[in-house]
């Protein structure tokens, strides 16, 4: 089996990376909305972060960055 030319392989990999980046961005947004729902349920960013074992700044940053347009 012959290996495709490098330009074709590069184009294919670039397309795959674009798809993966789009999926990762969508996952970050869904995660941030879930975090926001968790804050609503537990009452504060601090309570959620403590429950998840994360820093409150990381939780607050994710919510702010990915749930505001």
C-alpha positions as CSV (number, residue, x, y, z in Angstrom):
1,X,0.0,0.0,0.0
2,X,1.4,3.4,-1.0
3,X,1.5,6.3,1.4
4,X,-0.5,9.3,0.2
5,X,1.5,12.4,-0.6
6,X,2.5,14.6,2.3
7,X,0.2,17.4,1.2
8,X,-2.8,15.2,1.4
9,X,-1.8,13.7,4.7
10,X,-1.2,17.2,6.1
11,X,-4.6,18.5,4.8
12,X,-6.3,15.4,6.4
13,X,-4.7,16.0,9.7
14,X,-5.4,19.7,9.7
15,X,-9.1,18.9,9.1
16,X,-9.1,16.4,12.0
17,X,-7.5,19.0,14.3
18,X,-10.1,21.6,13.4
19,X,-12.9,19.1,14.1
20,X,-11.3,18.1,17.5
21,X,-10.9,21.8,18.5
22,X,-14.5,22.5,17.7
23,X,-15.6,19.4,19.7
24,X,-13.4,20.5,22.6
25,X,-14.8,24.0,22.6
26,X,-18.3,22.6,22.6
27,X,-17.4,20.3,25.5
28,X,-15.9,23.3,27.5
29,X,-19.2,25.2,27.0
30,X,-21.3,22.3,28.1
31,X,-19.1,21.7,31.1
32,X,-19.3,25.4,32.1
33,X,-23.1,25.3,31.9
34,X,-23.0,22.2,34.1
35,X,-20.8,24.0,36.6
36,X,-23.2,26.9,36.6
37,X,-26.0,24.6,37.4
38,X,-23.9,23.1,40.2
39,X,-23.5,26.6,41.6
40,X,-27.2,27.1,41.5
41,X,-27.8,23.8,43.3
42,X,-25.0,24.2,46.0
43,X,-25.4,27.9,46.4
44,X,-21.9,29.2,45.6
45,X,-18.9,28.8,43.4
46,X,-16.9,28.0,46.6
47,X,-19.2,25.2,47.7
48,X,-19.2,23.7,44.2
49,X,-15.4,23.9,43.9
50,X,-15.0,22.3,47.4
51,X,-17.4,19.5,46.4
52,X,-15.4,18.8,43.2
53,X,-12.0,19.3,44.7
54,X,-11.2,22.2,42.4
55,X,-10.0,25.7,43.1
56,X,-12.9,28.2,43.2
57,X,-11.0,30.5,40.8
58,X,-10.8,27.7,38.2
59,X,-14.5,27.1,38.5
60,X,-15.4,30.8,38.4
61,X,-13.1,31.3,35.4
62,X,-14.6,28.5,33.5
63,X,-18.1,29.7,34.1
64,X,-17.3,33.2,33.2
65,X,-15.3,32.4,30.1
66,X,-17.6,29.8,28.6
67,X,-21.1,30.9,29.6
68,X,-21.0,34.5,28.5
69,X,-21.3,35.5,24.9
